[in-house]
PDB file of C-alpha atoms in Angstrom:
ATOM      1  CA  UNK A   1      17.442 -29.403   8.369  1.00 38.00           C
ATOM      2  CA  UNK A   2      21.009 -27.891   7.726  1.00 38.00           C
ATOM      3  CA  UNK A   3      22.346 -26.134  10.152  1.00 38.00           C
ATOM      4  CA  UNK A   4      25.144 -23.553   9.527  1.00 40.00           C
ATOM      5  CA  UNK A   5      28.334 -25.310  12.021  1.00 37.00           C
ATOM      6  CA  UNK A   6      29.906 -21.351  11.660  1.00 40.00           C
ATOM      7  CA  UNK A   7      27.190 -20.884  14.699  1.00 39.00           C
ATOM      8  CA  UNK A   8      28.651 -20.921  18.321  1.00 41.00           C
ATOM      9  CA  UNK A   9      27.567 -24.058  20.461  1.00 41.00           C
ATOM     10  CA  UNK A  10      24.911 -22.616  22.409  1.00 43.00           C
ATOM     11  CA  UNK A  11      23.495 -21.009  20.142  1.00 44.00           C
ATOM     12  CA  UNK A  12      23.234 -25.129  18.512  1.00 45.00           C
ATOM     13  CA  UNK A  13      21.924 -26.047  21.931  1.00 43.00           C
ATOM     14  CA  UNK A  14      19.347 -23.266  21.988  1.00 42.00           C
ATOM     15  CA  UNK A  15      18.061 -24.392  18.448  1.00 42.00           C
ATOM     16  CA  UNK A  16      18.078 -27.909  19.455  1.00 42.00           C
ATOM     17  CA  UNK A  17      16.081 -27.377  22.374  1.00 41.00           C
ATOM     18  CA  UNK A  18      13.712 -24.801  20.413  1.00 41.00           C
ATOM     19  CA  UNK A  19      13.202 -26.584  17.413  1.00 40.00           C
ATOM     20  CA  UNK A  20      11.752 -29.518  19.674  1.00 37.00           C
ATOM     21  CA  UNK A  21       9.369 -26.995  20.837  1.00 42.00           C
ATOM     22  CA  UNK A  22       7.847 -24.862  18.070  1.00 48.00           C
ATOM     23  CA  UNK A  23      10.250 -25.268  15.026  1.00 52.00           C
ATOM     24  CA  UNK A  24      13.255 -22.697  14.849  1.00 60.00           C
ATOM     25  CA  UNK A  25      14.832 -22.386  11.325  1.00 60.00           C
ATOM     26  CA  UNK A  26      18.432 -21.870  10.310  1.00 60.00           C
ATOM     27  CA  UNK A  27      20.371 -22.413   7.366  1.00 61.00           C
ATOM     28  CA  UNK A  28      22.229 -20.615   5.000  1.00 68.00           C
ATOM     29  CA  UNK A  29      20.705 -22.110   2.006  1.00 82.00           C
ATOM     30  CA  UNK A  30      18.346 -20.839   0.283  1.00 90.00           C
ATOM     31  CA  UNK A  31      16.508 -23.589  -1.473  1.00 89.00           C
ATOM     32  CA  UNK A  32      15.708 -24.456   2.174  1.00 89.00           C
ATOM     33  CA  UNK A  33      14.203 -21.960   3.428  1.00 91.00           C
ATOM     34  CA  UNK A  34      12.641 -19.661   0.321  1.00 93.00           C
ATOM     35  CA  UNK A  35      11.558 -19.945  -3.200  1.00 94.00           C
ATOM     36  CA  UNK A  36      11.166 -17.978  -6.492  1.00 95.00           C
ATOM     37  CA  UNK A  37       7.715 -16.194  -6.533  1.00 94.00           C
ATOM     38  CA  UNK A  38       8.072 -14.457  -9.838  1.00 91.00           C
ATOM     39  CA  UNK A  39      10.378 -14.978 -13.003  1.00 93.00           C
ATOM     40  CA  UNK A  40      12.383 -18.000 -12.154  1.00 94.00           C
ATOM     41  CA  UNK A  41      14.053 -17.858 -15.394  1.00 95.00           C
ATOM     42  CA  UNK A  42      15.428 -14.291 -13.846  1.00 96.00           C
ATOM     43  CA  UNK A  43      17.794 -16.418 -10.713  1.00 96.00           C
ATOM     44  CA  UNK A  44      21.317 -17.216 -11.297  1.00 95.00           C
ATOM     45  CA  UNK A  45      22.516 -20.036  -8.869  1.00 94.00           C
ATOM     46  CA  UNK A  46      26.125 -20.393  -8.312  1.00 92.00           C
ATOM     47  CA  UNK A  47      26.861 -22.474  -5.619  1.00 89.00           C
ATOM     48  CA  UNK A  48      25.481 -20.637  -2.495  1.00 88.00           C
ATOM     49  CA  UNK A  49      25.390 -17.861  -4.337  1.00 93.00           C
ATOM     50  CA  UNK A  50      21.976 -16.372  -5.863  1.00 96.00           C
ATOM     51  CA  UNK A  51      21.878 -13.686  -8.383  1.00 97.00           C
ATOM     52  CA  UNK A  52      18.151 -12.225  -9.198  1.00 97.00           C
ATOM     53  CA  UNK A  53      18.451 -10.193 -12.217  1.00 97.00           C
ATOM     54  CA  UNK A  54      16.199  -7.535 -13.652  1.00 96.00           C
ATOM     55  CA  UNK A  55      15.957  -6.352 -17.333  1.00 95.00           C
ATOM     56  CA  UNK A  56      13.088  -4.549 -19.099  1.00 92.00           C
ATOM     57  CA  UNK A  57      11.501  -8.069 -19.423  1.00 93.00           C
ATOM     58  CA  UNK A  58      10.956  -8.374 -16.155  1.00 95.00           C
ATOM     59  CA  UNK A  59      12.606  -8.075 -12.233  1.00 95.00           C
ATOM     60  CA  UNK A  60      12.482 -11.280 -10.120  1.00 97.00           C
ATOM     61  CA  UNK A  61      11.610 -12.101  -5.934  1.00 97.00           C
ATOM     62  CA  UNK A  62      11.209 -14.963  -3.660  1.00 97.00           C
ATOM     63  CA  UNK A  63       9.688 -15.340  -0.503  1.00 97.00           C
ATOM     64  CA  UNK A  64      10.276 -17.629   2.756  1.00 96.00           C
ATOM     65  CA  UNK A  65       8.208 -21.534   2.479  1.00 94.00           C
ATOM     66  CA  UNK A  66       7.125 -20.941   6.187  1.00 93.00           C
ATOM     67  CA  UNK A  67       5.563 -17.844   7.790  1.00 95.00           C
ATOM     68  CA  UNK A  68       7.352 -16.439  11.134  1.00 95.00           C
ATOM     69  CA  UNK A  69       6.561 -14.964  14.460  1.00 93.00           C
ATOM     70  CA  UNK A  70       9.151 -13.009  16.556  1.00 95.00           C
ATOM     71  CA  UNK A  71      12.811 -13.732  16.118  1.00 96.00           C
ATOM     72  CA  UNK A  72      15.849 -12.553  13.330  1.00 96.00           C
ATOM     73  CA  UNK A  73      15.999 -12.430  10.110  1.00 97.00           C
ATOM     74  CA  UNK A  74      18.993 -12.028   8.045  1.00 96.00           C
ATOM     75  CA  UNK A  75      20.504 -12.233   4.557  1.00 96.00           C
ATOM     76  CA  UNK A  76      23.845 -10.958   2.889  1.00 97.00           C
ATOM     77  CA  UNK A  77      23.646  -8.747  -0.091  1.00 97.00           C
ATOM     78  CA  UNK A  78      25.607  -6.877  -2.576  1.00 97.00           C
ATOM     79  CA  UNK A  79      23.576  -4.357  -4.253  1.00 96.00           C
ATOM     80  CA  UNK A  80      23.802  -3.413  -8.175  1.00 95.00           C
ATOM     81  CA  UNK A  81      26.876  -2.218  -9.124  1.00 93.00           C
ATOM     82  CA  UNK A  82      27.288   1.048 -11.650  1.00 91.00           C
ATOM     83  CA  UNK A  83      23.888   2.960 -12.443  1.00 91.00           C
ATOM     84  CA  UNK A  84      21.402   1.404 -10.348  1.00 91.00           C
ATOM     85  CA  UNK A  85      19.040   4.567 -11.146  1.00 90.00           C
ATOM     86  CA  UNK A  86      15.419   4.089 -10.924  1.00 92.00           C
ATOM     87  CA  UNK A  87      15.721   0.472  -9.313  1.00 94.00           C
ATOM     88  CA  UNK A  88      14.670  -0.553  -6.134  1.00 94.00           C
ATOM     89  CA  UNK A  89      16.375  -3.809  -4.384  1.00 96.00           C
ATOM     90  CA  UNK A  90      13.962  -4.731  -1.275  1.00 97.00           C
ATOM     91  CA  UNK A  91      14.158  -6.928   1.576  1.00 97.00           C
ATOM     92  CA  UNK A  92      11.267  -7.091   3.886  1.00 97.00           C
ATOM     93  CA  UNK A  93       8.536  -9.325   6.159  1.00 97.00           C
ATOM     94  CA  UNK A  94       4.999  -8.907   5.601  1.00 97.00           C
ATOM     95  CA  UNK A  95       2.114 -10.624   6.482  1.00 95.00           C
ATOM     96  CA  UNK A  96      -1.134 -10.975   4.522  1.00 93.00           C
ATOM     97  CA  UNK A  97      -4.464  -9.411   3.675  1.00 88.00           C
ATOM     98  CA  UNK A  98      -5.315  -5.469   3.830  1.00 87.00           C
ATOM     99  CA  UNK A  99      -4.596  -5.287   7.367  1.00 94.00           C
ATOM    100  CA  UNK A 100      -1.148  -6.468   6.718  1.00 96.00           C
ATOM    101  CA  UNK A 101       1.743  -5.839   8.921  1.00 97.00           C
ATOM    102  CA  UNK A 102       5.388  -5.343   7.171  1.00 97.00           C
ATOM    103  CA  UNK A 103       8.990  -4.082   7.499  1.00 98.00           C
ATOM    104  CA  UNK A 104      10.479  -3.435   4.804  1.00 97.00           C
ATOM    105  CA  UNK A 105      14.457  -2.406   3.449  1.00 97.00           C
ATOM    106  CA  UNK A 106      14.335  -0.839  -0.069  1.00 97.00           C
ATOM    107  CA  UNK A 107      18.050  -0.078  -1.315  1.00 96.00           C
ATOM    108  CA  UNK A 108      17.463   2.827  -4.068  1.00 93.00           C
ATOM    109  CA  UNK A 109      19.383   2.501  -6.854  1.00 91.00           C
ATOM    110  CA  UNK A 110      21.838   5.545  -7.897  1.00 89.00           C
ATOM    111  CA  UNK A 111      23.690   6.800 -10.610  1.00 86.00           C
ATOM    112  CA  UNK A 112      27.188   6.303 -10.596  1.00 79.00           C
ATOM    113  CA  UNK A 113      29.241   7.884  -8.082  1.00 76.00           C
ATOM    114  CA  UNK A 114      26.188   8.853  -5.935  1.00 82.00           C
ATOM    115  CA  UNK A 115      25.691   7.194  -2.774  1.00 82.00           C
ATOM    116  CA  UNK A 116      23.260   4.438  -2.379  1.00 87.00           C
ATOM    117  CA  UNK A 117      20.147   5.285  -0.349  1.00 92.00           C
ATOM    118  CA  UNK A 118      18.143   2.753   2.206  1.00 96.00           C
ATOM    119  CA  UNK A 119      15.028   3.100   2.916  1.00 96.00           C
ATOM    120  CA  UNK A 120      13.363   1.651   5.786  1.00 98.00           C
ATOM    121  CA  UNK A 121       9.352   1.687   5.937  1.00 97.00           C
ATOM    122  CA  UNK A 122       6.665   0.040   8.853  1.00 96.00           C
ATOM    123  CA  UNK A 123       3.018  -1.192   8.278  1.00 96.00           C
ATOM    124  CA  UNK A 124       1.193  -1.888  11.301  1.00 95.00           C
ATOM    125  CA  UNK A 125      -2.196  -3.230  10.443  1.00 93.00           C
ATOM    126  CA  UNK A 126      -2.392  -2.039   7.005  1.00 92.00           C
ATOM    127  CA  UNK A 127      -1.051   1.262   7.539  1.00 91.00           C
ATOM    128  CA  UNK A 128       2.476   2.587   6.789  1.00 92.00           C
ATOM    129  CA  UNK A 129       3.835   6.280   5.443  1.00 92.00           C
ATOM    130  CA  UNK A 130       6.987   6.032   8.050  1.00 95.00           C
ATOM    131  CA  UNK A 131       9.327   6.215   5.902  1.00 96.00           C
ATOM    132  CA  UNK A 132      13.070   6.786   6.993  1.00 97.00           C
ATOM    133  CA  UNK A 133      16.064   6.943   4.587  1.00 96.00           C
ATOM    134  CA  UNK A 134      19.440   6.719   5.227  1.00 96.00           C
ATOM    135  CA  UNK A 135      22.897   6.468   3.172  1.00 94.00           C
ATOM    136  CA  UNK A 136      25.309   3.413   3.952  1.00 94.00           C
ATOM    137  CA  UNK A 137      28.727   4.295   5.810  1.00 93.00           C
ATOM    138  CA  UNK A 138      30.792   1.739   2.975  1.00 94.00           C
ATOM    139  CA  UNK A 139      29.660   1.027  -0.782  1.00 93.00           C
ATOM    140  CA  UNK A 140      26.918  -1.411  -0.772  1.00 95.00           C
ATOM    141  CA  UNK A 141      28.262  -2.961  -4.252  1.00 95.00           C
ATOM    142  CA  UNK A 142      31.182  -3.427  -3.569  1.00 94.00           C
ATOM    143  CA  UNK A 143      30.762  -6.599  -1.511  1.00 96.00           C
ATOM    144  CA  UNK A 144      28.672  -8.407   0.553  1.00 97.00           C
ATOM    145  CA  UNK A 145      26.901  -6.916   3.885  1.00 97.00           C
ATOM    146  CA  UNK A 146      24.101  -7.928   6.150  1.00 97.00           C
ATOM    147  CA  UNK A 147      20.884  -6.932   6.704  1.00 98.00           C
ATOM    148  CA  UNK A 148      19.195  -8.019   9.382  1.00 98.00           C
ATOM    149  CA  UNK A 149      15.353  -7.364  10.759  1.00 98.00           C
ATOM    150  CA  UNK A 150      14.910  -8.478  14.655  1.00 98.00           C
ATOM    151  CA  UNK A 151      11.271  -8.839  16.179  1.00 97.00           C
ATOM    152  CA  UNK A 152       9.907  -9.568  19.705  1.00 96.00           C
ATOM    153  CA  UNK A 153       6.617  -8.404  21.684  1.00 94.00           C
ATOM    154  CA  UNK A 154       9.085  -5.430  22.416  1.00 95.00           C
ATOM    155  CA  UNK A 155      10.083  -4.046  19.423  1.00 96.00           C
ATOM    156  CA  UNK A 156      11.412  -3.900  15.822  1.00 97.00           C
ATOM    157  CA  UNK A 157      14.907  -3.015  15.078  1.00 98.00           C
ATOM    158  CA  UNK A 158      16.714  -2.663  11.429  1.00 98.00           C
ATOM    159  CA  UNK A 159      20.321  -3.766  11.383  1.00 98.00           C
ATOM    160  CA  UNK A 160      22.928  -2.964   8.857  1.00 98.00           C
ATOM    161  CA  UNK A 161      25.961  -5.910  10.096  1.00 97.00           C
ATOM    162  CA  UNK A 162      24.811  -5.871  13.293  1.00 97.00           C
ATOM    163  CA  UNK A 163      24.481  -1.799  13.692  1.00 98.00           C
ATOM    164  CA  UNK A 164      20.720  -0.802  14.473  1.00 98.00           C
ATOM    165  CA  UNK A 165      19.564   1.542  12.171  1.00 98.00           C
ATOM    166  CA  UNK A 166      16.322   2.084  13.209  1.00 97.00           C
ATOM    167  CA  UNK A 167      14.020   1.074  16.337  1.00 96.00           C
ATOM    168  CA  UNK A 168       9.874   0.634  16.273  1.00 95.00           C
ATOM    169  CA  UNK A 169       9.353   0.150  20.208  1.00 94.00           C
ATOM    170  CA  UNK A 170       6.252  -1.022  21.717  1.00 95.00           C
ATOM    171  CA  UNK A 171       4.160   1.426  22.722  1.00 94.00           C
ATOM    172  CA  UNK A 172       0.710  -0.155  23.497  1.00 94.00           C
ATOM    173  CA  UNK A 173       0.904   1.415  26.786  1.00 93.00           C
ATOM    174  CA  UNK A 174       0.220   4.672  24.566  1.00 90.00           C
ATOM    175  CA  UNK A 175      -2.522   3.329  22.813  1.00 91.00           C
ATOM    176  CA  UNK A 176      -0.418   2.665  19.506  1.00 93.00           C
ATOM    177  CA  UNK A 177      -1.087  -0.773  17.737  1.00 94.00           C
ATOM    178  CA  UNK A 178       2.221  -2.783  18.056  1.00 95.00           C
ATOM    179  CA  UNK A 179       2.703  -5.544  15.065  1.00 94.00           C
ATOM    180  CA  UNK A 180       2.876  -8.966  17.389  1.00 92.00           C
ATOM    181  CA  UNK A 181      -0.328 -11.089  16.269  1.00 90.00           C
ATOM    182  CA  UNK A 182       0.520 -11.899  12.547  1.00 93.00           C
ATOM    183  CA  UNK A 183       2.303 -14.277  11.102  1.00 94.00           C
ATOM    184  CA  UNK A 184       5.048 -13.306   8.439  1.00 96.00           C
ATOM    185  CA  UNK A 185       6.966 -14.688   5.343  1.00 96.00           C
ATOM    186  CA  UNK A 186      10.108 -13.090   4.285  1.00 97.00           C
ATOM    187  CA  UNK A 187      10.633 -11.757   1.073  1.00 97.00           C
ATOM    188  CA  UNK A 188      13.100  -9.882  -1.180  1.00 97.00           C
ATOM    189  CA  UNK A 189      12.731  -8.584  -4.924  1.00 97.00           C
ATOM    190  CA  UNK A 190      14.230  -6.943  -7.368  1.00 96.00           C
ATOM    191  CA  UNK A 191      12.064  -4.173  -9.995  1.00 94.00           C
ATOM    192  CA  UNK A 192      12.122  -1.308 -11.681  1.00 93.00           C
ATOM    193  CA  UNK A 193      10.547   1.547  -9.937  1.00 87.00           C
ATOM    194  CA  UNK A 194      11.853   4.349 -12.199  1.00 87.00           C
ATOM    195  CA  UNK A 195       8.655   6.353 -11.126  1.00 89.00           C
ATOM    196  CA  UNK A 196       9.756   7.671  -7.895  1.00 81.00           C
ATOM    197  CA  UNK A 197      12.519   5.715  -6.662  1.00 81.00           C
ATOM    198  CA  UNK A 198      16.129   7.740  -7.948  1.00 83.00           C
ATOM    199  CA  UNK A 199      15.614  11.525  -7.311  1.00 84.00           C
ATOM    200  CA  UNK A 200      11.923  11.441  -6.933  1.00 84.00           C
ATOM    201  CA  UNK A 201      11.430  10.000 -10.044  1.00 84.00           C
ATOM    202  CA  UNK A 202      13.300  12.704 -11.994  1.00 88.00           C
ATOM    203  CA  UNK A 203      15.798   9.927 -13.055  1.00 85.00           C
ATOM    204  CA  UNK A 204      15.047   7.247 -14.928  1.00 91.00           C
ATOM    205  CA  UNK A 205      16.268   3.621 -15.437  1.00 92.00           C
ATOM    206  CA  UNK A 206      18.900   3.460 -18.265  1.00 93.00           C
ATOM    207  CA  UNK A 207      18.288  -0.312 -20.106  1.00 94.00           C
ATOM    208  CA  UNK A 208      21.150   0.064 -22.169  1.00 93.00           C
ATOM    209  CA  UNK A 209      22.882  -0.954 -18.430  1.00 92.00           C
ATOM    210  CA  UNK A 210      20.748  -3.988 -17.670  1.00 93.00           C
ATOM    211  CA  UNK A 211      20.787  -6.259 -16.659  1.00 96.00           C
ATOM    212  CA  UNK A 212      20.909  -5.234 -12.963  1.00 95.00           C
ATOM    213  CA  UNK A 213      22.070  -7.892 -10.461  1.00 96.00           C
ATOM    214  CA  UNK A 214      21.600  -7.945  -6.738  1.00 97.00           C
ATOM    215  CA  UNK A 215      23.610 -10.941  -5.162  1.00 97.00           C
ATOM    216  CA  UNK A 216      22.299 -13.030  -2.225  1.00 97.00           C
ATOM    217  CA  UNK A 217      24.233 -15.589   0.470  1.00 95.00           C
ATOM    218  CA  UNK A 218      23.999 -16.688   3.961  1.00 94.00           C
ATOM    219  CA  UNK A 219      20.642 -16.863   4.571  1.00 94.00           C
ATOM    220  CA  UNK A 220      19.505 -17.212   8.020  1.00 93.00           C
ATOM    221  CA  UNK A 221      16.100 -17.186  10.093  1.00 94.00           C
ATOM    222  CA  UNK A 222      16.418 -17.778  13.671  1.00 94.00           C
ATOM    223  CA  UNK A 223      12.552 -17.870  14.372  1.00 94.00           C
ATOM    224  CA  UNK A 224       9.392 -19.175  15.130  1.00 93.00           C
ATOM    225  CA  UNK A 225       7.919 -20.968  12.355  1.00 92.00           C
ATOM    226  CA  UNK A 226       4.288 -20.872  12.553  1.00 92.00           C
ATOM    227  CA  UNK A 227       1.546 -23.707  11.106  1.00 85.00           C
ATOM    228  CA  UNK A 228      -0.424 -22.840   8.683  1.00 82.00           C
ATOM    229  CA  UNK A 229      -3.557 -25.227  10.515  1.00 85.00           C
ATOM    230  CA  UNK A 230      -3.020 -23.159  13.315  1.00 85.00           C
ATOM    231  CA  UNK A 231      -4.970 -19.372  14.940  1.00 85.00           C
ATOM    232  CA  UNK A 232      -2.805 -16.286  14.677  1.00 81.00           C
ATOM    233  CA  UNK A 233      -3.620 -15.861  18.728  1.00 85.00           C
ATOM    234  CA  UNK A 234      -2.416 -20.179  19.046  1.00 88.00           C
ATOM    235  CA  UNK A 235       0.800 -19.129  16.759  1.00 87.00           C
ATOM    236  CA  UNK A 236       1.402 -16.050  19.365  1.00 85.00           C
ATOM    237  CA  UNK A 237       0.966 -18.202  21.836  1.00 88.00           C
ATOM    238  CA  UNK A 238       2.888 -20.855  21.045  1.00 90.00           C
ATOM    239  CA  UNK A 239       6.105 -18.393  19.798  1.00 92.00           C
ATOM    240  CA  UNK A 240       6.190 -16.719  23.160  1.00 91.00           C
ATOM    241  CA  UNK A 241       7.876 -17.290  25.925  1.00 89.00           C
ATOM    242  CA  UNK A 242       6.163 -19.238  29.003  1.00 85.00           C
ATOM    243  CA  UNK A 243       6.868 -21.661  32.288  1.00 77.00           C
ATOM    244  CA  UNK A 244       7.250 -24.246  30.108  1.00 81.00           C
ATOM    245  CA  UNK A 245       9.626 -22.764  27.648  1.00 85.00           C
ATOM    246  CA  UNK A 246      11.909 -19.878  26.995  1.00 89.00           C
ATOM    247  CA  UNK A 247      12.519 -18.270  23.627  1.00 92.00           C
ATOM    248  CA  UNK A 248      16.120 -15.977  22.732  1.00 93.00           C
ATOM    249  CA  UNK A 249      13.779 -13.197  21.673  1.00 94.00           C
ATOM    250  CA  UNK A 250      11.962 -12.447  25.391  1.00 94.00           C
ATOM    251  CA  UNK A 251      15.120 -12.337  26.954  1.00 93.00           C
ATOM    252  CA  UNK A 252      15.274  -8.944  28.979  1.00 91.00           C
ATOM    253  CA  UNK A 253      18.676  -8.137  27.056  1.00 92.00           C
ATOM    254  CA  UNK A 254      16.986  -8.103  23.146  1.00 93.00           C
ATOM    255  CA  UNK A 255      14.211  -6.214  24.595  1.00 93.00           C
ATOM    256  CA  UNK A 256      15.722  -3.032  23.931  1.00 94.00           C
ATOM    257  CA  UNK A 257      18.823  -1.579  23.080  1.00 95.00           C
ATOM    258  CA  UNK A 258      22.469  -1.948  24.835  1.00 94.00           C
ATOM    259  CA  UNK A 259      24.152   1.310  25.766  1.00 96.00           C
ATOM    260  CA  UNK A 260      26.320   0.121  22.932  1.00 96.00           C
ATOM    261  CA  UNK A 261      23.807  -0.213  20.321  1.00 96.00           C
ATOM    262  CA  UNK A 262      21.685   2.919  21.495  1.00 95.00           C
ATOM    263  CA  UNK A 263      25.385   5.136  20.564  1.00 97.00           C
ATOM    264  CA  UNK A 264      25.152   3.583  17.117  1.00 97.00           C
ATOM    265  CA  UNK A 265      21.968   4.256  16.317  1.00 97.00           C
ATOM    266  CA  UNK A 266      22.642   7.666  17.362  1.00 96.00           C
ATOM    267  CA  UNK A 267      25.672   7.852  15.358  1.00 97.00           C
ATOM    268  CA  UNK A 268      24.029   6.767  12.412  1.00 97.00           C
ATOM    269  CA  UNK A 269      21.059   9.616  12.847  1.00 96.00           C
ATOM    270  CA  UNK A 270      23.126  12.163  13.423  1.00 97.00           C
ATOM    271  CA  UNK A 271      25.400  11.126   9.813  1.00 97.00           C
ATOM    272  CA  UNK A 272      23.488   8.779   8.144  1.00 96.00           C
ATOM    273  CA  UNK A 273      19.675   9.871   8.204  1.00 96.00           C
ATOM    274  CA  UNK A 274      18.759  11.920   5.016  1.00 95.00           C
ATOM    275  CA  UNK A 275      14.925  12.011   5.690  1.00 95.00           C
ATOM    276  CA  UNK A 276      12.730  10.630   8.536  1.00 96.00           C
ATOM    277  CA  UNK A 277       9.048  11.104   8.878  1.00 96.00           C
ATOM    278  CA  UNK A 278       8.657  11.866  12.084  1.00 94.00           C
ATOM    279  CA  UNK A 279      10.213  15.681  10.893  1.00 94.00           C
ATOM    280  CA  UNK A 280       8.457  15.625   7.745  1.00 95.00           C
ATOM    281  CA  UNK A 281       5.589  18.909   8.913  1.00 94.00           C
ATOM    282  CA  UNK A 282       4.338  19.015   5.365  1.00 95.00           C
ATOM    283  CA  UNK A 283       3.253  15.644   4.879  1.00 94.00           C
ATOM    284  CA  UNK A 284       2.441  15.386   9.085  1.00 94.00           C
ATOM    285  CA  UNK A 285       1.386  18.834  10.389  1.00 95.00           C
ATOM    286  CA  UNK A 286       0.886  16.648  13.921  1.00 93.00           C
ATOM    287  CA  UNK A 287       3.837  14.940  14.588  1.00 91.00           C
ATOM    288  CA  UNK A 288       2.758  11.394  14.643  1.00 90.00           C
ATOM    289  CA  UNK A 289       2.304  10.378  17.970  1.00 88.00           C
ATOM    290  CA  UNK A 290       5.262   7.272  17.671  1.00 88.00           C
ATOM    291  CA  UNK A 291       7.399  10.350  17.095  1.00 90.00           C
ATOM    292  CA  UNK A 292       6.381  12.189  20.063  1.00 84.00           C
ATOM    293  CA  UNK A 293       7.419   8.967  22.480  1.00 73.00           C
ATOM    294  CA  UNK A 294       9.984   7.287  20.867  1.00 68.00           C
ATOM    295  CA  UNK A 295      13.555   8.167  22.683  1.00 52.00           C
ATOM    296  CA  UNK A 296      15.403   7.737  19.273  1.00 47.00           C
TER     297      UNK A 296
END
């Protein structure tokens, strides 16, 4: 197990003392902690550097070798540069079978000049349709940023380098399912979804462009890694916090936002957000009730 020495000491001490426990995961390689799913003759490796590349062969994804439970995900990526139109780079944690849970980053591909959209989506058991989309405050192409997905028994939030950019909260109290008793892998692909995702699906991918190349580095998952021999409710269990042990993500202080990070997300609503669900009356004629309690 590599760990990445760029990482303060406690946070080292904290993994130490964690891994001991359950089995926390860092690195910023990816051949330790993922592999290709699909077309493997679509990566590029260069150094620490991946490149997935998709042409009208085929796209390319890979997924995490262990399956998580609460914690922080992140990778760095530059999107496609020039016209991206009708691809879809995604980034996302799901679990598996119908009643999957899943949060999920899609970065919409453009035509040139347009701004790059990123859409942010939620599945909790099996159900999803909250779709919020936002464009990016810098060029996404243009280098490297990071995305980041953070999950505890409190909430969900999207990150854009360290920015929340969205918020799920816990809201059993209400009677709402909250996503806390699966585990999930990590994933990102790349693929053409000229159908709806530039425009509606108005415009299409233009081949004569391919092929289309999202980049990848610094890799990092700073969470509980749950055994496959073991129950969903033993791998909740075991990846919370208790007497005997204390884990980063029940701390009081990642249970919701700062005052800090509540003003960004704010910020980024009121200049970023180009479509949100919860204000979407023709699709939802009720507001859905998440909508109704969440503060943000």
């Amino acid at each position: 197990m590599v760990i990445s020495m760029s990482k303060k000491m406690p946070f080292l001490l904290r993994f130490l003392v964690g891994f001991a426990l359950v089995g926390l995961v860092s690195s910023a390689k990816f051949v330790e902690l993922f592999q290709p799913s699909w077309a493997q003759d679509h990566f590029i490796y260069e150094g620490d550097l991946l490149k997935l590349k998709l042409d009208n062969y085929s796209g390319a994804g890979f997924l995490s070798k262990s399956k998580f439970m609460f914690g922080k995900v992140s990778m760095q990526i530059k999107l496609v540069e020039g016209d991206s139109a009708g691809t879809v780079t995604a980034f996302y944690m799901s679990s598996d079978g119908p009643n999957h849970n899943e949060f999920d980053f899609e970065f919409l591909g453009n035509t040139t000049g347009e701004p790059y959209l990123v859409q942010t989506n939620l599945y909790v058991n099996g159900s999803g349709n909250r779709e919020q989309r936002l464009n990016l405050w810098f060029d996404p192409t243009k280098d490297f940023h990071t995305y980041s997905i953070l999950w505890n028994q409190r909430q969900v939030v999207f990150l854009v380098d360290e920015t929340p950019i969205r918020v799920h909260s816990n809201m059993e109290n209400k009677g709402l399912p909250f996503p806390k008793d699966q585990p999930m892998g990590v994933y990102s692909s790349i693929w053409n979804a000229d159908d709806w995702a530039t425009q509606g699906g108005r415009v299409k991918t233009d081949w004569s462009h391919a092929p289309f190349v999202a980049s990848y580095r610094n890799f990092e998952i700073n969470a509980c890694e749950c055994s496959v021999t073991v129950t969903a409710a033993d791998n909740a269990k075991n990846c919370s916090s208790s007497a005997e042990k204390k884990f980063w993500w029940d701390e009081p202080t990642v249970g919701e936002l700062n005052v800090h990070q509540s003003h960004q997300l704010l910020w980024v609503r009121a200049n970023h957000m180009i479509y949100d669900y919860c204000t979407d009356t023709a699709r939802f004629p009720v507001t859905p009730v998440e909508c109704v309690h969440h503060h943000h």
